[in-house]
Amino acid sequence: MSAVIDSHHDDHHHGPAKGFSRWLYTTNHKDIGSMYLWFSLVMLFIGGAMAMVIRAELFEPGSQIVSPEFYNQMVTNHGLIMVFGVIMPAFVGFANWMIPMQIGAPDMALPRLNNLSFWILPVAFGILLSTFFMEGGAPNFGWTFYAPLSTEYAPPTVTFFIFSVHIMGASSIMGSINIITTILNMRAPGMTLMKMPLFVWSWFITAYLLIAVMPVLAGAVTMMLMDIHAGTSFFKAGGGGDPVLFQHIFWFFGHPEVYIMILPAFGIVSHIIETFSRKPIFGYSSMVYAIASIALLSFVVWAHHMFTVGMPIAGELFFMYSTMLIAIPTGVKVFNWLSTMFKGSLTFETPMLFAIAFVALFTIGGLSGIMLAIAPADFQYHDTYFVVAHFHYVLVPGALFSLLAAAYYWIPKWTGKMYDETLGKVHFWMSFISVNLTFFPMHFVGLAGMPRRIPDYAMQFADWNMMVSVGAFLFGISQLLFLFIVLKCIYNGKAATTEVWEGAKDKGFEWTVDSPAPYHTFSSPPSMESLKSSS
Amino acid sequence: MFRAIKYSLSLAAALTANFSFAAWDDLNMSPGATQLSQEIFGLHMTVFYVCLAIGIAVLLAMAFILFKYRKKEGVKPADFDDSTALEITWTVLFALILIVLAVPATSVMIKAYDDQEGDINILITGHQWKWQYEYIEDEVGFFSNLSTSLDKRNNLAPKDENYLLEVDEPLVIPTNTRVRFLITANDVIHSWWVPDFAIKQDAIPGFVNTGWTYVNEPGVFRGQCTELCGQYHGYMPIVVKAVSPEEYSTFIRDKKEAKIQQALLTEKLWSTSELMEIGEGIYQKNCVACHQIGGRGIPPVFPSLVGSEIVMRNKARHIEILMEGVQGAAMASYAEQLSEVEIAAVITYTRQAWGNAETGDGKIVIPKEILDYKTNKL
Ligand SMILES: [Cu+2]
């Protein structure tokens, strides 16, 4: 065994290969991390373009630019792409880059699996997007693809959709196995579980969630496949099947999925707030327990998406109470972040701005979540724009802002160059203003009665919708600025120091290596002693 | 280009003067028209104020911290990182707030879940993309379709107050009566929502869900389908008209009357032109959404009826398609929705119009044939 490793070491060359094969064959966690991040940035613009089509159609009452059928395809693919193609791969990209560096490991534990789990993703989304050019058009049944709309009544391309979801699931599962293995086996000596950085903790738990629920999603789409092609009746009422069963299975996956998209954000934001407050994180262990309890609770709240399917009252009450419980650990996290900033020495660089906005706006999303948890009131909120407002508040100024914050926070370490701080702040303020302009009025139209997923609407919703559309266009443009800032940083940034942020070198191993981080880091493990503040 | 100009113009207008927000009360949920809806509204407001208070407190605390503890020369940050007492305090505080919310929520929930029989029971069936209402006791029923014209939807005619919220035939219910709704669907899942009654129940094939209401004052209440059900999901509104019990009895009597009249009409002798006239109206109302004005459809999804084999030469199959629909396709059965006369008329119309009579066999269908089809099936 050791002989194998030794011989590997002999012909080890210390730089990346040249050309495209570097990327195709790479097993380096940094390369793979970068590919995940670029991939999700590209998908962000594709999914974002679809959002622009949606907002253009809804700019005014009346039919505007697309047919109702194409509108449904936009709604569906916007959701699928943003969830599976942007937020999830971007977090995996950060995991790839940062987990080995934060735990003092040379790479991920399973580098070839890592390569595979990335490269099947573009295949999956290539398949999904190719359905736009096929007869019958792309999937049009919403990202929640409720049967029988997605089975008996689906366009023929649903089979490609199912195949694509299977591949995405496989990619996530492989990625999670890799992350768990890395975290369990490759930490620097002395880094006990309760000394792990919070981003590592959040991903550790997220990875278990993924392994638990991705197979459930695979099961759901396989049953659909059978209903469509093999004559079974899992979800076909006419054949004795049960359309509601689909929703139970979907949301048993779907609710943990929601937390999969937010837990790593909690980790990221904790690091950033800690660094720019120049204070240790407040309540480290309660942060860990809060993440763990949110993850556990996420398995017993799924039917709060289904308060109107006609569950027995005991079910309604159970899912109402369990959902309300989630507010407790979430509230703990918000209060801990505030306490971390309390009596700190705060500066407001771009990552911090995004992190602060995350805390503020995620709180709004969390509070509307409490309202939605109240089952009888949810009879009025369900499937209206109030829900759309809620989940966009937790996913855009929530998950997406945390990703932007993380990009600004770590990009100097990756590239060895600083981004343009002024432009970064402009990007922040444009995003902050437009994101609220876009999603805040949705609360109002939702309460006033506008259903979601409709291509045209009644007159009383007109003013707010126009405002939402204006906000959305601005938000879209703002993200082009982000692309520019990233490119400018890579090609034209000023050199960054090793520490990058004042006092950061106590905050984690990643700030002890050179900027840019060498292609291979930590060929011998670092010592916990080098981090003063980790108690 | 034209659109771009139009957009920027309306954008400019919106940003300057036009943001009138005439309806500021459209910001919130409507308290509705029933006791239950008002209780749910009250619950909503309670939860809203609690959340608003928490939100404001958190955001103010945050603003204070951000301002007070911004980096200053010579001020060292504190280095505490824990306080068990504090953490227990706020955890308990959150739990207490949640209990305060859970109590009224539970009691309203129990009221909403009263599913005793109604004085009147109405079966509601969701179809792609219309609602069917059947008065179970009186054995009458009808379909309710969107009545907003295509011109309005395509911006060729001015839109009015009830744009997309109007139907050809509203559901009529009596006031001061317990009305129970039995809600189901025929194809995909729909959801029947009338905000003023605080009823939103999914209409699911193979299931019958219930909801009930008790309206005190006459009025017209509007709602929409709230579960994505295919391309015209946004175009299947709900209109409920609550009338006095006397008016309601008249309504039911007229419905029964009309049902008998229909049966008589079926027996009458019809001329081609009479059928064509009725058929054209039926076609405009029921078929243009898919087969389009002019009958050319949107192939391959919605076939053209012009020059179609079936329409030109296969009368038996033509009747069968209208009566049974096409399994697994958007083409639904019209056996329930249209009367015998109407079905015969629309078949005759499509076989005669657009030059089909000249290229095909030009056979017409009379109502009696549809009745025979139904009888033979029994
Ligand atoms: Cu519907």
PDB file of N, CA and C in Angstrom, chain B residues 272-309:
ATOM      1  N   THR B 272     -79.287  22.249 -41.433  1.00  0.00           N
ATOM      2  CA  THR B 272     -77.842  22.462 -41.389  1.00  0.00           C
ATOM      3  C   THR B 272     -77.514  23.870 -40.913  1.00  0.00           C
ATOM      4  N   SER B 273     -78.241  24.855 -41.427  1.00  0.00           N
ATOM      5  CA  SER B 273     -77.858  26.227 -41.087  1.00  0.00           C
ATOM      6  C   SER B 273     -78.132  26.522 -39.612  1.00  0.00           C
ATOM      7  N   GLU B 274     -79.226  25.930 -39.061  1.00  0.00           N
ATOM      8  CA  GLU B 274     -79.474  26.118 -37.628  1.00  0.00           C
ATOM      9  C   GLU B 274     -78.317  25.541 -36.818  1.00  0.00           C
ATOM     10  N   LEU B 275     -77.898  24.325 -37.204  1.00  0.00           N
ATOM     11  CA  LEU B 275     -76.802  23.678 -36.486  1.00  0.00           C
ATOM     12  C   LEU B 275     -75.517  24.483 -36.635  1.00  0.00           C
ATOM     13  N   MET B 276     -75.275  24.962 -37.855  1.00  0.00           N
ATOM     14  CA  MET B 276     -74.055  25.754 -38.109  1.00  0.00           C
ATOM     15  C   MET B 276     -73.999  26.977 -37.202  1.00  0.00           C
ATOM     16  N   GLU B 277     -75.149  27.609 -37.039  1.00  0.00           N
ATOM     17  CA  GLU B 277     -75.184  28.838 -36.265  1.00  0.00           C
ATOM     18  C   GLU B 277     -74.834  28.566 -34.803  1.00  0.00           C
ATOM     19  N   ILE B 278     -75.486  27.534 -34.247  1.00  0.00           N
ATOM     20  CA  ILE B 278     -75.174  27.178 -32.861  1.00  0.00           C
ATOM     21  C   ILE B 278     -73.730  26.695 -32.756  1.00  0.00           C
ATOM     22  N   GLY B 279     -73.354  25.863 -33.731  1.00  0.00           N
ATOM     23  CA  GLY B 279     -72.024  25.257 -33.708  1.00  0.00           C
ATOM     24  C   GLY B 279     -70.905  26.282 -33.706  1.00  0.00           C
ATOM     25  N   GLU B 280     -71.078  27.336 -34.478  1.00  0.00           N
ATOM     26  CA  GLU B 280     -70.020  28.341 -34.536  1.00  0.00           C
ATOM     27  C   GLU B 280     -69.795  28.965 -33.153  1.00  0.00           C
ATOM     28  N   GLY B 281     -70.929  29.258 -32.485  1.00  0.00           N
ATOM     29  CA  GLY B 281     -70.824  29.837 -31.138  1.00  0.00           C
ATOM     30  C   GLY B 281     -70.115  28.889 -30.188  1.00  0.00           C
ATOM     31  N   ILE B 282     -70.500  27.611 -30.242  1.00  0.00           N
ATOM     32  CA  ILE B 282     -69.884  26.626 -29.352  1.00  0.00           C
ATOM     33  C   ILE B 282     -68.390  26.526 -29.646  1.00  0.00           C
ATOM     34  N   TYR B 283     -68.060  26.524 -30.935  1.00  0.00           N
ATOM     35  CA  TYR B 283     -66.653  26.403 -31.324  1.00  0.00           C
ATOM     36  C   TYR B 283     -65.851  27.582 -30.765  1.00  0.00           C
ATOM     37  N   GLN B 284     -66.389  28.781 -30.930  1.00  0.00           N
ATOM     38  CA  GLN B 284     -65.670  29.961 -30.431  1.00  0.00           C
ATOM     39  C   GLN B 284     -65.448  29.873 -28.931  1.00  0.00           C
ATOM     40  N   LYS B 285     -66.431  29.331 -28.246  1.00  0.00           N
ATOM     41  CA  LYS B 285     -66.356  29.336 -26.793  1.00  0.00           C
ATOM     42  C   LYS B 285     -65.477  28.187 -26.271  1.00  0.00           C
ATOM     43  N   ASN B 286     -65.569  27.027 -26.898  1.00  0.00           N
ATOM     44  CA  ASN B 286     -64.944  25.848 -26.297  1.00  0.00           C
ATOM     45  C   ASN B 286     -63.706  25.325 -27.005  1.00  0.00           C
ATOM     46  N   CYS B 287     -63.552  25.617 -28.262  1.00  0.00           N
ATOM     47  CA  CYS B 287     -62.517  24.918 -29.019  1.00  0.00           C
ATOM     48  C   CYS B 287     -61.362  25.807 -29.469  1.00  0.00           C
ATOM     49  N   VAL B 288     -61.608  27.110 -29.611  1.00  0.00           N
ATOM     50  CA  VAL B 288     -60.559  27.969 -30.185  1.00  0.00           C
ATOM     51  C   VAL B 288     -59.285  27.980 -29.353  1.00  0.00           C
ATOM     52  N   ALA B 289     -59.402  27.761 -28.040  1.00  0.00           N
ATOM     53  CA  ALA B 289     -58.215  27.816 -27.197  1.00  0.00           C
ATOM     54  C   ALA B 289     -57.147  26.893 -27.755  1.00  0.00           C
ATOM     55  N   CYS B 290     -57.552  25.735 -28.244  1.00  0.00           N
ATOM     56  CA  CYS B 290     -56.568  24.778 -28.745  1.00  0.00           C
ATOM     57  C   CYS B 290     -56.550  24.730 -30.275  1.00  0.00           C
ATOM     58  N   HIS B 291     -57.742  24.570 -30.869  1.00  0.00           N
ATOM     59  CA  HIS B 291     -57.761  24.389 -32.329  1.00  0.00           C
ATOM     60  C   HIS B 291     -57.707  25.710 -33.075  1.00  0.00           C
ATOM     61  N   GLN B 292     -57.791  26.813 -32.353  1.00  0.00           N
ATOM     62  CA  GLN B 292     -57.579  28.148 -32.906  1.00  0.00           C
ATOM     63  C   GLN B 292     -58.715  28.617 -33.822  1.00  0.00           C
ATOM     64  N   ILE B 293     -58.815  29.931 -33.923  1.00  0.00           N
ATOM     65  CA  ILE B 293     -59.759  30.520 -34.871  1.00  0.00           C
ATOM     66  C   ILE B 293     -59.309  30.081 -36.256  1.00  0.00           C
ATOM     67  N   GLY B 294     -60.238  29.606 -37.064  1.00  0.00           N
ATOM     68  CA  GLY B 294     -59.829  29.139 -38.387  1.00  0.00           C
ATOM     69  C   GLY B 294     -59.500  27.650 -38.390  1.00  0.00           C
ATOM     70  N   GLY B 295     -59.453  27.031 -37.205  1.00  0.00           N
ATOM     71  CA  GLY B 295     -59.384  25.580 -37.122  1.00  0.00           C
ATOM     72  C   GLY B 295     -58.047  24.948 -37.421  1.00  0.00           C
ATOM     73  N   ARG B 296     -56.995  25.779 -37.601  1.00  0.00           N
ATOM     74  CA  ARG B 296     -55.728  25.161 -38.003  1.00  0.00           C
ATOM     75  C   ARG B 296     -54.885  24.661 -36.831  1.00  0.00           C
ATOM     76  N   GLY B 297     -55.341  24.889 -35.595  1.00  0.00           N
ATOM     77  CA  GLY B 297     -54.648  24.336 -34.434  1.00  0.00           C
ATOM     78  C   GLY B 297     -53.234  24.854 -34.281  1.00  0.00           C
ATOM     79  N   ILE B 298     -52.477  24.209 -33.393  1.00  0.00           N
ATOM     80  CA  ILE B 298     -51.047  24.505 -33.258  1.00  0.00           C
ATOM     81  C   ILE B 298     -50.338  23.163 -33.333  1.00  0.00           C
ATOM     82  N   PRO B 299     -50.191  22.609 -34.553  1.00  0.00           N
ATOM     83  CA  PRO B 299     -49.546  21.298 -34.651  1.00  0.00           C
ATOM     84  C   PRO B 299     -48.131  21.373 -34.096  1.00  0.00           C
ATOM     85  N   PRO B 300     -47.561  20.342 -33.506  1.00  0.00           N
ATOM     86  CA  PRO B 300     -48.164  19.005 -33.442  1.00  0.00           C
ATOM     87  C   PRO B 300     -49.038  18.811 -32.205  1.00  0.00           C
ATOM     88  N   VAL B 301     -49.040  19.757 -31.286  1.00  0.00           N
ATOM     89  CA  VAL B 301     -49.754  19.509 -30.033  1.00  0.00           C
ATOM     90  C   VAL B 301     -51.264  19.537 -30.261  1.00  0.00           C
ATOM     91  N   PHE B 302     -51.731  20.576 -30.920  1.00  0.00           N
ATOM     92  CA  PHE B 302     -53.164  20.698 -31.172  1.00  0.00           C
ATOM     93  C   PHE B 302     -53.394  20.578 -32.669  1.00  0.00           C
ATOM     94  N   PRO B 303     -53.965  19.440 -33.099  1.00  0.00           N
ATOM     95  CA  PRO B 303     -54.054  19.177 -34.536  1.00  0.00           C
ATOM     96  C   PRO B 303     -54.987  20.164 -35.239  1.00  0.00           C
ATOM     97  N   SER B 304     -54.709  20.341 -36.505  1.00  0.00           N
ATOM     98  CA  SER B 304     -55.576  21.164 -37.345  1.00  0.00           C
ATOM     99  C   SER B 304     -56.837  20.363 -37.634  1.00  0.00           C
ATOM    100  N   LEU B 305     -57.985  21.048 -37.612  1.00  0.00           N
ATOM    101  CA  LEU B 305     -59.226  20.368 -37.982  1.00  0.00           C
ATOM    102  C   LEU B 305     -59.533  20.583 -39.461  1.00  0.00           C
ATOM    103  N   VAL B 306     -58.746  21.456 -40.070  1.00  0.00           N
ATOM    104  CA  VAL B 306     -58.948  21.707 -41.501  1.00  0.00           C
ATOM    105  C   VAL B 306     -58.284  20.590 -42.286  1.00  0.00           C
ATOM    106  N   GLY B 307     -59.069  19.892 -43.049  1.00  0.00           N
ATOM    107  CA  GLY B 307     -58.513  18.813 -43.867  1.00  0.00           C
ATOM    108  C   GLY B 307     -58.166  17.558 -43.074  1.00  0.00           C
ATOM    109  N   SER B 308     -58.556  17.507 -41.815  1.00  0.00           N
ATOM    110  CA  SER B 308     -58.275  16.304 -41.025  1.00  0.00           C
ATOM    111  C   SER B 308     -59.103  15.127 -41.535  1.00  0.00           C
ATOM    112  N   GLU B 309     -58.481  13.963 -41.612  1.00  0.00           N
ATOM    113  CA  GLU B 309     -59.156  12.739 -42.060  1.00  0.00           C
ATOM    114  C   GLU B 309     -60.479  12.549 -41.318  1.00  0.00           C
TER     115      GLU B 309
END
